[in-house]
PDB file of C-alpha atoms in Angstrom:
ATOM      1  CA  MET A   1     -13.395 -24.639  26.777  1.00  0.00           C
ATOM      2  CA  ASP A   2     -12.007 -26.675  23.886  1.00  0.00           C
ATOM      3  CA  LYS A   3     -12.754 -23.814  21.491  1.00  0.00           C
ATOM      4  CA  LEU A   4     -10.850 -21.381  23.714  1.00  0.00           C
ATOM      5  CA  GLU A   5      -7.817 -23.676  23.855  1.00  0.00           C
ATOM      6  CA  LYS A   6      -7.803 -24.028  20.048  1.00  0.00           C
ATOM      7  CA  SER A   7      -8.049 -20.260  19.666  1.00  0.00           C
ATOM      8  CA  ILE A   8      -5.153 -19.674  22.055  1.00  0.00           C
ATOM      9  CA  HIS A   9      -3.042 -22.333  20.329  1.00  0.00           C
ATOM     10  CA  ARG A  10      -3.734 -20.865  16.888  1.00  0.00           C
ATOM     11  CA  SER A  11      -2.924 -17.304  17.975  1.00  0.00           C
ATOM     12  CA  ASN A  12       0.420 -18.456  19.401  1.00  0.00           C
ATOM     13  CA  ASN A  13       1.337 -20.617  16.412  1.00  0.00           C
ATOM     14  CA  LEU A  14       4.453 -19.403  14.561  1.00  0.00           C
ATOM     15  CA  GLY A  15       3.034 -20.308  11.140  1.00  0.00           C
ATOM     16  CA  TRP A  16      -0.117 -18.330  11.856  1.00  0.00           C
ATOM     17  CA  MET A  17       1.957 -15.311  12.895  1.00  0.00           C
ATOM     18  CA  PHE A  18       4.010 -15.631   9.688  1.00  0.00           C
ATOM     19  CA  LEU A  19       0.861 -15.649   7.528  1.00  0.00           C
ATOM     20  CA  ARG A  20      -0.487 -12.644   9.406  1.00  0.00           C
ATOM     21  CA  GLY A  21       2.772 -10.802   8.750  1.00  0.00           C
ATOM     22  CA  ILE A  22       2.626 -11.635   5.034  1.00  0.00           C
ATOM     23  CA  ALA A  23      -0.978 -10.412   4.812  1.00  0.00           C
ATOM     24  CA  TYR A  24      -0.064  -7.258   6.734  1.00  0.00           C
ATOM     25  CA  GLY A  25       2.823  -6.525   4.360  1.00  0.00           C
ATOM     26  CA  ILE A  26       0.696  -7.104   1.261  1.00  0.00           C
ATOM     27  CA  GLY A  27      -1.968  -4.805   2.684  1.00  0.00           C
ATOM     28  CA  TRP A  28       0.574  -2.028   3.255  1.00  0.00           C
ATOM     29  CA  PHE A  29       1.920  -2.460  -0.275  1.00  0.00           C
ATOM     30  CA  ILE A  30      -1.511  -2.327  -1.920  1.00  0.00           C
ATOM     31  CA  GLY A  31      -2.589   0.619   0.240  1.00  0.00           C
ATOM     32  CA  GLY A  32       0.571   2.555  -0.546  1.00  0.00           C
ATOM     33  CA  ALA A  33       0.237   1.864  -4.258  1.00  0.00           C
ATOM     34  CA  LEU A  34      -3.376   3.057  -4.240  1.00  0.00           C
ATOM     35  CA  LEU A  35      -2.521   6.220  -2.333  1.00  0.00           C
ATOM     36  CA  ALA A  36       0.391   6.983  -4.667  1.00  0.00           C
ATOM     37  CA  THR A  37      -1.831   6.443  -7.712  1.00  0.00           C
ATOM     38  CA  ILE A  38      -4.547   8.708  -6.349  1.00  0.00           C
ATOM     39  CA  ALA A  39      -1.998  11.377  -5.369  1.00  0.00           C
ATOM     40  CA  ILE A  40      -0.384  11.352  -8.822  1.00  0.00           C
ATOM     41  CA  TYR A  41      -3.810  11.499 -10.469  1.00  0.00           C
ATOM     42  CA  PHE A  42      -4.874  14.576  -8.501  1.00  0.00           C
ATOM     43  CA  LEU A  43      -1.465  16.230  -8.722  1.00  0.00           C
ATOM     44  CA  SER A  44      -1.540  15.846 -12.508  1.00  0.00           C
ATOM     45  CA  TRP A  45      -4.207  18.561 -12.519  1.00  0.00           C
ATOM     46  CA  THR A  46      -1.751  21.105 -11.143  1.00  0.00           C
ATOM     47  CA  PRO A  47      -0.628  23.691 -13.662  1.00  0.00           C
ATOM     48  CA  GLU A  48       2.788  23.218 -15.213  1.00  0.00           C
ATOM     49  CA  ASN A  49       3.935  26.727 -14.315  1.00  0.00           C
ATOM     50  CA  ASN A  50       4.905  25.747 -10.765  1.00  0.00           C
ATOM     51  CA  ALA A  51       7.679  23.364  -9.700  1.00  0.00           C
ATOM     52  CA  LEU A  52       5.341  20.702  -8.305  1.00  0.00           C
ATOM     53  CA  GLY A  53       3.290  20.623 -11.492  1.00  0.00           C
ATOM     54  CA  ARG A  54       6.385  20.235 -13.672  1.00  0.00           C
ATOM     55  CA  PHE A  55       7.710  17.489 -11.415  1.00  0.00           C
ATOM     56  CA  VAL A  56       4.433  15.541 -11.524  1.00  0.00           C
ATOM     57  CA  HIS A  57       4.117  15.928 -15.293  1.00  0.00           C
ATOM     58  CA  ASP A  58       7.707  14.680 -15.720  1.00  0.00           C
ATOM     59  CA  ILE A  59       6.880  11.614 -13.619  1.00  0.00           C
ATOM     60  CA  ILE A  60       3.728  10.968 -15.659  1.00  0.00           C
ATOM     61  CA  ARG A  61       5.676  11.232 -18.922  1.00  0.00           C
ATOM     62  CA  LEU A  62       8.315   8.859 -17.542  1.00  0.00           C
ATOM     63  CA  ILE A  63       5.672   6.299 -16.529  1.00  0.00           C
ATOM     64  CA  GLN A  64       3.912   6.495 -19.895  1.00  0.00           C
ATOM     65  CA  GLN A  65       7.092   5.776 -21.886  1.00  0.00           C
TER      66      GLN A  65
END
């Protein structure tokens, strides 16, 4: 019973909720950065004769400067 009370107290603690929110935000940021990196990597293989390919290659050149 004591373990249950500690668990309930910890889950309702404002500091614990704040830390969970920070971890959640960092996770979203890292996940978004990884997805953007993977998308740019695969889109860099598109030929430059279409608009999407030119756009991606311009972004890659801008990042590499």
